[in-house]
Coordinates of C-alpha atoms in Angstrom, one line a residue:
Chain A
X1 CA 57.8 91.9 50.9
X2 CA 55.9 94.7 52.6
X3 CA 55.2 96.0 49.2
X4 CA 53.9 92.6 48.0
X5 CA 51.7 92.4 51.1
X6 CA 50.6 96.0 50.4
X7 CA 49.7 94.9 46.9
X8 CA 47.3 92.3 48.3
X9 CA 45.9 94.7 50.9
X10 CA 45.5 97.8 48.8
X11 CA 42.4 98.4 46.7
X12 CA 40.7 95.6 48.5
X13 CA 38.2 96.6 51.2
X14 CA 37.6 94.9 54.5
X15 CA 34.9 92.8 52.9
X16 CA 37.5 91.0 50.6
X17 CA 40.4 90.9 53.0
X18 CA 38.5 89.6 56.0
X19 CA 37.1 86.7 54.0
X20 CA 33.7 87.9 55.2
X21 CA 32.3 87.4 51.7
X22 CA 33.5 83.8 51.6
X23 CA 32.1 83.1 55.1
X24 CA 28.7 84.5 53.9
X25 CA 28.8 82.4 50.8
X26 CA 29.3 79.3 52.9
X27 CA 26.4 80.3 55.3
X28 CA 24.2 81.0 52.3
X29 CA 24.8 77.5 50.9
X30 CA 24.1 76.0 54.3
X31 CA 20.9 77.9 55.1
X32 CA 19.1 78.2 51.8
X33 CA 18.3 74.5 51.6
X34 CA 16.9 74.5 55.1
X35 CA 14.7 77.6 54.4
X36 CA 13.4 76.1 51.1
X37 CA 12.7 72.8 52.9
X38 CA 10.7 74.4 55.7
X39 CA 8.7 76.6 53.3
X40 CA 8.0 73.5 51.2
X41 CA 6.7 71.7 54.3
X42 CA 4.6 74.7 55.2
X43 CA 3.1 74.8 51.7
X44 CA 2.4 71.1 51.8
X45 CA 0.6 71.3 55.1
X46 CA -1.6 74.2 53.7
X47 CA -2.3 72.3 50.5
X48 CA -3.3 69.1 52.4
X49 CA -5.4 71.2 54.8
X50 CA -7.3 73.0 52.1
X51 CA -7.5 69.9 49.9
X52 CA -9.1 67.9 52.6
X53 CA -11.5 70.7 53.4
X54 CA -12.4 71.0 49.7
X55 CA -13.1 67.2 49.6
X56 CA -15.3 67.6 52.6
X57 CA -13.1 65.3 54.8
X58 CA -12.5 67.9 57.5
X59 CA -13.3 71.5 58.4
X60 CA -10.6 74.2 58.6
X61 CA -10.2 77.8 59.5
X62 CA -8.4 80.5 57.5
X63 CA -6.3 82.4 60.0
X64 CA -5.4 86.0 59.4
X65 CA -2.3 86.6 57.2
X66 CA 0.8 86.7 59.6
X67 CA 4.4 85.6 59.8
X68 CA 5.3 82.5 61.8
X69 CA 7.4 84.1 64.5
X70 CA 7.6 81.1 66.8
X71 CA 8.8 78.8 63.9
X72 CA 11.4 81.4 63.0
X73 CA 12.7 81.3 66.6
X74 CA 12.8 77.5 66.5
X75 CA 14.7 77.7 63.2
X76 CA 17.4 80.0 64.5
X77 CA 17.6 78.0 67.7
X78 CA 18.2 74.7 65.8
X79 CA 20.7 76.5 63.4
X80 CA 22.7 78.1 66.1
X81 CA 24.4 74.8 67.2
X82 CA 25.9 73.8 63.8
X83 CA 26.8 77.4 63.1
X84 CA 28.7 77.7 66.4
X85 CA 30.5 74.3 65.9
X86 CA 31.1 72.6 62.6
X87 CA 30.6 75.7 60.4
X88 CA 32.9 77.8 62.6
X89 CA 35.5 75.1 62.5
X90 CA 35.4 74.9 58.7
X91 CA 35.9 78.6 58.3
X92 CA 38.7 78.9 60.8
X93 CA 40.6 76.0 59.2
X94 CA 41.1 78.3 56.2
X95 CA 42.6 81.0 58.3
X96 CA 39.4 83.2 58.4
X97 CA 39.7 85.9 61.1
X98 CA 37.4 85.2 64.0
X99 CA 35.7 88.6 63.8
X100 CA 34.5 87.7 60.3
X101 CA 33.4 84.2 61.4
X102 CA 31.5 85.7 64.3
X103 CA 29.8 88.4 62.2
X104 CA 28.9 86.0 59.4
X105 CA 27.5 83.5 62.0
X106 CA 25.3 86.1 63.6
X107 CA 24.2 87.6 60.3
X108 CA 23.4 84.2 58.9
X109 CA 21.2 83.4 61.9
X110 CA 19.5 86.7 61.8
X111 CA 18.9 86.6 58.1
X112 CA 17.6 83.0 58.3
X113 CA 15.0 84.1 60.9
X114 CA 14.2 87.4 59.0
X115 CA 13.8 85.8 55.6
X116 CA 11.7 83.0 57.0
X117 CA 9.4 85.6 58.8
X118 CA 8.8 87.4 55.5
X119 CA 8.4 84.4 53.3
X120 CA 6.1 82.7 55.8
X121 CA 3.9 85.8 55.8
X122 CA 3.9 85.8 52.0
X123 CA 3.1 82.1 51.8
X124 CA 0.3 82.5 54.2
X125 CA -1.0 85.3 52.0
X126 CA -0.8 83.1 48.9
X127 CA -2.7 80.3 50.6
X128 CA -5.2 82.7 52.1
X129 CA -6.6 83.3 48.5
X130 CA -7.9 79.8 47.9
X131 CA -8.9 79.6 51.6
X132 CA -11.0 82.7 51.5
X133 CA -12.5 81.6 48.1
X134 CA -13.4 78.2 49.6
X135 CA -14.9 79.9 52.7
X136 CA -17.0 82.1 50.4
X137 CA -18.1 79.1 48.5
X138 CA -19.0 77.4 51.8
X139 CA -16.6 74.4 51.4
X140 CA -16.0 73.4 55.0
X141 CA -13.7 76.4 55.4
X142 CA -14.4 79.2 57.9
X143 CA -12.6 82.5 58.3
X144 CA -11.3 83.6 61.7
X145 CA -12.1 87.2 60.8
X146 CA -14.8 87.3 58.0
X147 CA -13.9 89.9 55.4
X148 CA -13.8 90.3 51.6
X149 CA -10.6 88.8 50.0
X150 CA -8.9 92.1 49.2
X151 CA -9.5 93.6 52.6
X152 CA -8.5 90.3 54.2
X153 CA -5.2 90.1 52.4
X154 CA -4.3 93.8 52.6
X155 CA -5.2 94.1 56.3
X156 CA -3.2 91.0 57.1
X157 CA -0.1 92.1 55.1
X158 CA -0.2 95.7 56.5
X159 CA -0.5 94.3 60.1
X160 CA 2.4 92.0 59.4
X161 CA 4.5 94.8 58.0
X162 CA 3.7 96.9 61.0
X163 CA 4.9 94.2 63.4
X164 CA 7.9 93.3 61.3
X165 CA 10.5 95.9 62.7
X166 CA 9.9 94.8 66.3
X167 CA 9.9 91.1 65.3
X168 CA 13.2 91.6 63.5
X169 CA 14.7 93.2 66.7
X170 CA 13.5 90.1 68.6
X171 CA 15.0 87.9 66.0
X172 CA 18.3 89.7 66.4
X173 CA 18.1 89.4 70.2
X174 CA 17.3 85.7 70.2
X175 CA 20.0 85.0 67.5
X176 CA 22.5 86.6 69.9
X177 CA 21.3 84.6 72.9
X178 CA 21.1 81.3 71.1
X179 CA 24.5 81.8 69.5
X180 CA 26.0 82.6 72.9
X181 CA 24.5 79.5 74.4
X182 CA 25.7 77.4 71.5
X183 CA 29.3 78.9 71.8
X184 CA 29.3 78.1 75.5
X185 CA 28.1 74.6 74.8
X186 CA 30.9 74.1 72.4
X187 CA 33.6 75.5 74.7
X188 CA 32.3 74.2 78.1
X189 CA 29.8 71.5 77.4
X190 CA 29.2 70.0 80.9
X191 CA 29.4 73.4 82.9
X192 CA 27.0 75.0 80.4
X193 CA 24.5 72.1 80.7
X194 CA 24.8 72.3 84.5
X195 CA 24.1 76.0 84.4
X196 CA 21.1 75.7 82.0
X197 CA 19.5 73.0 84.2
X198 CA 20.9 74.0 87.5
X199 CA 20.0 77.7 87.7
X200 CA 16.3 77.1 87.2
X201 CA 16.4 74.2 89.6
X202 CA 18.2 76.3 92.1
X203 CA 15.6 79.1 91.8
X204 CA 12.8 76.7 92.2
X205 CA 14.5 75.2 95.3
X206 CA 15.2 78.6 96.9
X207 CA 11.9 80.3 96.1
X208 CA 9.1 77.8 95.9
X209 CA 10.2 75.0 98.2
X210 CA 10.3 77.2 101.4
X211 CA 6.9 78.6 100.6
X212 CA 5.5 75.2 100.0
X213 CA 7.0 73.9 103.2
X214 CA 5.7 76.8 105.2
X215 CA 2.2 76.4 103.8
X216 CA 2.3 72.6 104.6
X217 CA 3.3 73.4 108.2
X218 CA 0.5 76.0 108.5
X219 CA -2.0 73.5 107.2
X220 CA -0.9 70.9 109.7
X221 CA -1.1 73.4 112.6
X222 CA -4.6 74.5 111.4
X223 CA -3.7 78.2 110.8
X224 CA -5.9 78.8 107.8
X225 CA -6.0 82.5 108.1
X226 CA -2.2 82.7 108.2
X227 CA -2.1 80.5 105.1
X228 CA -4.4 82.8 103.2
X229 CA -2.3 85.7 104.3
X230 CA 0.9 83.9 103.2
X231 CA -0.6 83.1 99.8
X232 CA -1.8 86.7 99.3
X233 CA 1.7 87.8 100.2
X234 CA 3.2 85.4 97.7
X235 CA 0.8 86.4 94.9
X236 CA 1.5 90.0 95.6
X237 CA 5.2 89.4 95.3
X238 CA 4.7 87.6 92.0
X239 CA 2.5 90.5 90.7
X240 CA 5.3 93.0 91.6
X241 CA 7.8 90.8 89.8
X242 CA 5.6 90.4 86.8
X243 CA 4.9 94.2 86.7
X244 CA 8.6 95.0 86.9
X245 CA 9.4 92.6 84.1
X246 CA 6.5 93.9 82.0
X247 CA 7.4 97.5 82.5
X248 CA 11.1 97.0 81.8
X249 CA 10.7 94.2 79.2
X250 CA 12.2 96.1 76.3
X251 CA 15.1 97.2 78.4
X252 CA 15.7 93.6 79.6
X253 CA 15.6 92.4 76.1
X254 CA 17.9 95.0 74.9
X255 CA 20.4 94.4 77.7
X256 CA 20.2 90.6 77.2
X257 CA 20.7 91.0 73.4
X258 CA 23.6 93.4 73.8
X259 CA 25.4 91.4 76.5
X260 CA 25.1 88.1 74.7
X261 CA 26.2 89.6 71.5
X262 CA 29.5 90.7 73.0
X263 CA 29.9 87.5 75.2
X264 CA 29.2 85.3 72.1
X265 CA 32.1 86.9 70.4
X266 CA 34.4 86.6 73.4
X267 CA 33.6 83.0 74.0
X268 CA 34.0 82.1 70.3
X269 CA 37.2 84.1 70.0
X270 CA 38.8 82.1 72.9
X271 CA 37.7 78.7 71.9
X272 CA 40.4 76.4 70.8
X273 CA 40.2 74.9 67.4
X274 CA 40.0 71.1 67.2
X275 CA 43.2 69.6 65.7
Chain B
X1 CA 64.4 100.7 54.2
X2 CA 62.0 99.9 51.3
X3 CA 64.3 97.2 50.0
X4 CA 64.5 95.4 53.4
X5 CA 63.2 91.9 53.1
X6 CA 60.5 91.1 55.6
X7 CA 60.2 87.4 56.2
X8 CA 56.9 85.7 55.3
X9 CA 56.9 84.1 58.7
X10 CA 59.1 84.6 61.6
X11 CA 59.3 82.8 65.0
X12 CA 61.3 84.0 67.9
X13 CA 61.7 81.8 71.0
X14 CA 58.2 80.4 70.2
X15 CA 57.0 78.0 72.8
X16 CA 53.7 76.2 73.3
X17 CA 52.7 73.8 76.0
X18 CA 49.6 71.6 76.2
X19 CA 49.3 70.3 79.8
X20 CA 52.5 68.4 80.4
X21 CA 53.4 68.2 76.7
X22 CA 55.9 70.8 75.4
X23 CA 54.8 71.0 71.8
X24 CA 57.2 73.8 70.8
X25 CA 60.2 74.8 72.8
X26 CA 61.9 78.1 72.0
X27 CA 61.7 77.8 68.2
X28 CA 63.4 80.6 66.3
X29 CA 63.5 80.7 62.5
X30 CA 62.4 82.7 59.6
X31 CA 60.9 81.9 56.1
X32 CA 62.2 84.1 53.3
X33 CA 59.7 85.1 50.6
X34 CA 59.4 83.4 47.2
X35 CA 60.5 79.9 48.2
X36 CA 59.2 76.4 48.6
X37 CA 60.1 75.5 52.2
X38 CA 59.9 72.1 53.7
X39 CA 58.8 71.9 57.4
X40 CA 60.2 68.5 58.2
X41 CA 59.8 66.5 61.3
X42 CA 58.6 63.2 62.8
X43 CA 55.0 62.6 63.9
X44 CA 54.5 64.7 67.1
X45 CA 57.5 66.9 66.4
X46 CA 55.3 70.0 66.7
X47 CA 54.7 70.7 63.0
X48 CA 50.9 70.8 63.4
X49 CA 51.1 73.1 66.4
X50 CA 53.3 75.4 64.5
X51 CA 51.0 75.4 61.6
X52 CA 48.0 76.2 63.8
X53 CA 49.9 79.2 65.1
X54 CA 50.8 80.3 61.6
X55 CA 47.2 80.0 60.5
X56 CA 45.8 82.0 63.4
X57 CA 43.9 79.0 64.8
X58 CA 46.0 78.9 67.9
X59 CA 47.2 81.9 70.0
X60 CA 50.7 81.2 71.2
X61 CA 51.6 81.6 74.8
X62 CA 55.3 82.3 74.8
X63 CA 57.7 84.0 72.4
X64 CA 56.8 85.8 69.2
X65 CA 55.4 84.9 65.8
X66 CA 54.9 87.3 62.9
X67 CA 53.3 86.8 59.5
X68 CA 54.6 89.4 57.0
X69 CA 56.0 91.3 60.0
X70 CA 52.6 91.5 61.6
X71 CA 50.9 89.8 64.5
X72 CA 48.9 86.8 63.4
X73 CA 46.0 86.0 65.7
X74 CA 42.8 87.6 64.3
X75 CA 44.8 90.1 62.2
X76 CA 42.8 90.6 59.0
X77 CA 45.5 92.0 56.6
X78 CA 48.0 89.3 57.5
X79 CA 45.6 86.5 57.3
X80 CA 44.2 87.7 54.0
X81 CA 47.5 86.7 52.4
X82 CA 47.5 83.2 53.8
X83 CA 46.0 79.9 52.7
X84 CA 46.2 76.9 54.9
X85 CA 45.4 73.4 53.7
X86 CA 45.2 71.1 56.6
X87 CA 46.1 67.4 56.7
X88 CA 42.4 66.3 57.4
X89 CA 40.1 67.0 54.5
X90 CA 37.3 69.1 55.9
X91 CA 34.7 70.4 53.5
X92 CA 32.2 71.5 56.2
X93 CA 28.8 70.5 54.8
X94 CA 29.6 71.5 51.2
X95 CA 28.2 69.1 48.6
X96 CA 30.6 69.3 45.8
X97 CA 33.6 71.0 44.3
X98 CA 31.4 73.6 42.6
X99 CA 30.2 74.7 46.1
X100 CA 33.8 74.5 47.4
X101 CA 35.1 76.8 44.7
X102 CA 32.2 79.2 45.2
X103 CA 33.1 79.6 48.8
X104 CA 36.9 79.8 48.2
X105 CA 36.3 82.6 45.6
X106 CA 35.0 84.6 48.6
X107 CA 37.6 83.4 51.1
X108 CA 40.7 84.2 49.1
X109 CA 41.2 87.7 47.7
X110 CA 43.6 86.5 45.0
X111 CA 41.5 83.4 43.9
X112 CA 42.3 82.2 40.4
X113 CA 39.1 80.8 39.0
X114 CA 40.6 79.7 35.6
X115 CA 43.5 78.0 37.3
X116 CA 41.2 76.2 39.7
X117 CA 39.3 74.7 36.7
X118 CA 42.6 73.7 35.0
X119 CA 43.7 72.0 38.2
X120 CA 40.5 70.0 38.4
X121 CA 41.4 68.5 35.0
X122 CA 45.0 67.8 36.1
X123 CA 43.8 66.0 39.3
X124 CA 41.0 64.3 37.3
X125 CA 38.3 65.6 39.7
X126 CA 34.6 65.8 38.9
X127 CA 33.1 69.3 39.4
X128 CA 29.6 68.4 40.5
X129 CA 29.9 64.9 41.9
X130 CA 29.1 64.7 45.6
X131 CA 32.1 65.0 47.9
X132 CA 30.7 62.2 50.0
X133 CA 31.6 59.7 47.3
X134 CA 35.2 61.0 47.0
X135 CA 38.1 58.7 48.0
X136 CA 40.6 60.1 50.5
X137 CA 43.0 60.8 47.7
X138 CA 40.4 62.7 45.7
X139 CA 39.5 64.8 48.8
X140 CA 43.2 65.6 49.3
X141 CA 43.6 66.5 45.6
X142 CA 40.5 68.8 45.8
X143 CA 42.1 70.8 48.7
X144 CA 45.5 70.9 46.9
X145 CA 43.7 72.5 44.0
X146 CA 42.3 75.0 46.4
X147 CA 45.7 75.8 47.8
X148 CA 47.4 76.2 44.4
X149 CA 44.5 78.3 43.0
X150 CA 44.1 80.5 46.2
X151 CA 46.7 83.0 44.9
X152 CA 47.7 83.5 48.5
X153 CA 51.2 85.0 49.1
X154 CA 51.9 82.4 51.7
X155 CA 50.3 78.9 51.2
X156 CA 50.8 76.2 53.7
X157 CA 50.2 72.5 52.9
X158 CA 50.1 70.1 55.9
X159 CA 51.0 66.6 54.8
X160 CA 50.0 67.3 51.2
X161 CA 50.5 63.8 49.9
X162 CA 48.4 61.9 52.4
X163 CA 46.1 59.5 50.5
X164 CA 47.4 60.4 47.0
X165 CA 48.8 57.7 44.8
X166 CA 52.3 57.9 43.4
X167 CA 51.2 59.5 40.1
X168 CA 49.1 62.2 41.8
X169 CA 51.9 63.0 44.2
X170 CA 54.4 63.6 41.5
X171 CA 51.7 65.6 39.6
X172 CA 51.2 67.8 42.6
X173 CA 54.9 68.5 43.0
X174 CA 55.1 69.3 39.3
X175 CA 52.1 71.7 39.6
X176 CA 53.7 73.3 42.6
X177 CA 56.9 74.0 40.7
X178 CA 54.8 75.3 37.8
X179 CA 52.8 77.6 40.1
X180 CA 56.0 78.9 41.7
X181 CA 57.4 79.6 38.3
X182 CA 54.2 81.5 37.2
X183 CA 54.1 83.5 40.3
X184 CA 57.5 83.9 41.9
X185 CA 56.1 86.1 44.7
X186 CA 54.3 83.1 46.3
X187 CA 55.8 81.2 49.2
X188 CA 54.9 77.6 49.9
X189 CA 55.4 75.7 53.1
X190 CA 55.1 72.0 52.9
X191 CA 54.9 70.3 56.3
X192 CA 55.6 66.6 56.0
X193 CA 57.3 63.6 57.5
X194 CA 57.8 62.1 54.0
X195 CA 61.1 63.9 53.7
X196 CA 62.8 62.4 50.6
X197 CA 59.6 62.7 48.6
X198 CA 59.5 66.5 48.9
X199 CA 63.3 67.1 48.7
X200 CA 63.3 67.6 44.9
X201 CA 61.0 70.6 45.1
X202 CA 62.4 72.4 48.1
X203 CA 64.4 75.6 48.1
X204 CA 65.0 75.4 51.8
X205 CA 64.2 73.1 54.8
X206 CA 63.3 73.7 58.4
X207 CA 63.8 70.6 60.5
X208 CA 62.2 70.3 63.9
X209 CA 62.0 67.5 66.5
X210 CA 60.3 67.5 69.8
X211 CA 59.6 71.2 69.5
X212 CA 63.2 72.1 68.9
X213 CA 64.8 73.5 65.7
X214 CA 67.3 71.0 64.3
X215 CA 68.4 72.8 61.3
X216 CA 67.3 75.5 58.9
X217 CA 69.2 76.0 55.6
X218 CA 68.9 76.4 51.9
X219 CA 68.9 73.1 50.1
X220 CA 72.0 74.3 48.2
X221 CA 73.9 74.8 51.4
X222 CA 72.7 71.5 52.9
X223 CA 74.1 69.7 49.8
X224 CA 77.4 71.5 50.2
X225 CA 77.8 71.3 54.0
X226 CA 76.5 67.9 54.8
X227 CA 78.3 65.1 53.0
X228 CA 78.9 61.4 53.0
X229 CA 82.6 60.6 52.7
X230 CA 83.6 57.1 51.8
X231 CA 86.8 55.2 50.9
X232 CA 89.7 53.3 52.5
X233 CA 89.3 53.6 56.3
X234 CA 92.6 55.2 56.9
X235 CA 92.1 57.8 54.1
X236 CA 88.7 58.6 55.3
X237 CA 89.9 59.1 58.9
X238 CA 92.8 61.2 57.7
X239 CA 90.7 63.4 55.4
X240 CA 87.8 64.1 57.8
X241 CA 89.9 65.0 60.9
X242 CA 88.3 67.8 62.9
X243 CA 84.9 67.6 61.1
X244 CA 81.6 67.0 62.9
X245 CA 80.8 63.4 62.3
X246 CA 77.1 62.6 62.4
X247 CA 77.3 58.8 61.7
X248 CA 80.0 56.3 60.8
X249 CA 79.4 53.0 59.1
X250 CA 81.4 50.3 57.2
X251 CA 80.1 49.1 53.9
X252 CA 81.9 46.3 52.1
X253 CA 85.2 47.2 53.6
X254 CA 84.9 50.9 53.0
X255 CA 84.4 53.4 55.7
X256 CA 81.6 55.8 55.3
X257 CA 81.4 58.9 57.4
X258 CA 78.3 61.2 57.2
X259 CA 79.5 64.6 58.4
X260 CA 79.1 68.3 58.6
X261 CA 81.9 70.4 57.1
X262 CA 83.2 73.4 58.9
X263 CA 83.3 75.3 55.7
X264 CA 82.4 74.9 52.0
X265 CA 86.1 75.0 51.1
X266 CA 86.7 71.7 52.9
X267 CA 84.3 70.0 50.5
X268 CA 86.1 71.6 47.6
X269 CA 89.5 70.3 48.9
X270 CA 88.2 66.8 49.4
X271 CA 86.9 66.8 45.8
X272 CA 90.1 68.1 44.4
X273 CA 92.4 65.8 46.3
X274 CA 90.3 62.7 45.2
X275 CA 91.5 60.5 48.0
X276 CA 88.0 59.8 49.1
X277 CA 84.6 59.7 47.4
X278 CA 82.1 62.4 48.5
X279 CA 78.3 62.5 48.0
X280 CA 75.5 64.7 49.5
X281 CA 73.5 63.1 52.3
X282 CA 69.9 62.5 51.4
X283 CA 67.6 64.9 53.3
X284 CA 65.8 62.0 55.1
X285 CA 69.1 60.5 56.4
X286 CA 70.4 63.9 57.4
X287 CA 67.2 64.5 59.4
X288 CA 67.6 61.1 61.1
X289 CA 71.3 61.9 62.0
X290 CA 70.4 65.4 63.3
X291 CA 67.5 64.1 65.3
X292 CA 69.7 61.4 66.9
X293 CA 72.5 63.8 67.6
X294 CA 70.0 66.3 69.2
X295 CA 68.5 63.6 71.3
X296 CA 71.9 62.7 72.7
X297 CA 72.7 59.6 70.6
X298 CA 76.4 59.7 70.0
X299 CA 77.7 58.6 66.6
X300 CA 79.2 55.2 66.7
X301 CA 82.8 55.9 65.7
X302 CA 85.1 52.9 65.7
X303 CA 88.3 54.8 66.3
X304 CA 88.7 58.3 67.7
X305 CA 90.5 60.8 65.5
X306 CA 93.7 62.0 66.8

């Protein structure tokens, strides 16, 4: 029997044995439709916008060519919940190792965001052509940064390309964070919601409410100088906090991404499958 | 050592508890390679829990479980040789069988594409029609086609006939036997409570009830050891002295004793002497008798043997 198992295992790399390929195939089938749908919506919006401008119904502005980073984040946020729940369940039912499921889940979220980033930039570039031409023809279209078409497109694409590596890292970081949250929601629904709502509420209560109460007390006692001093102290504290976060932002992002990457796996690994 | 046969699956004192429910209680058995094995038990016997452990969906708490001699949970090489078809058809968000087969080709290292297409014809399933419009039987059949085409060394079917009509059920069992003949290395585990239905295809049976093992044996041995002995009451009583009686009943003046022989030679003797009639017990009745005996229900015997 060992020999027979060996015949299955040998000459087949981890990719085949781990069912990672199958997991990716499933993710591809799930994601591609959504990406195409979103791009179609984006294209439709651009066409309507330029069409109405051409007909003289409204005025519009051609923005520089860039990728839609915020929409990409929204996309992976929305995708992370079905990925962590129903899609994970489906793959595990067939006996797929959890490592493969976790890896394919994260890769799928990352690629969804990354592909959307690139395609949205290309789509913007495509629609910038009629936009710039309409602007040059004076058809109710203005350019945010006036420039000749070639320069406009090339400049925009180069700038997008320059920003892309950093944006991809952010996409990876947010994919890990959203996936971790989605895994927690699947495993501990109520506690996770309580933490997500409760921690900000607790911070607000502990930090802001005492300051507001103290300020109200001072106003009542007429100590305006003390109030000003207190406000300055508070603003100074906020500045320090903002400065610390600003200076260490990349480190904070890296740590958050790394920690949630590992925690996401651990939470998913220990989650019981529904019967 | 190379010739030593490693069981496909092996459980040793395997226990699993969910809150106050003891789903599995010290289960010990092994499944030999190259067989069609029936995992038989009532609803709630612990079959699904056992299958979830086998498929790596559940990490067991007590005892040991091995797949091909290796630990199961999250073990890539062991799981690569396994295909589990659950009792609830779950296609995720896949649209049609074309997409299902596309995914399965990546999930199973030994996927047989040609065989999968043949099975679609056998089960009369459309390739591109939306799965949403499938009946329960069609959904079950689609997953059975996946299990048979997976090429996995160990393929598990949980309640494989749920939703299938009589024709399709028989077709599935025929296809299962055909698959086994084509690839004798493959082992199939059929988990079901429809015991008599699967009996004709089984090489061996594992019977469990309330998380306990009732019996594990080859079908050949079951048919030789567990017998129904009938005839004139005195002759039956005389001939079955000292045997383990599972159930006794009177049918049209004849006494029928369902029993377990102490050895195969006893059956041979009964046959040769010809004082009583002997017949194998159906698998389903045997399961009922064993479950009752295990649960402390004493066989209703009219007159104690001296």
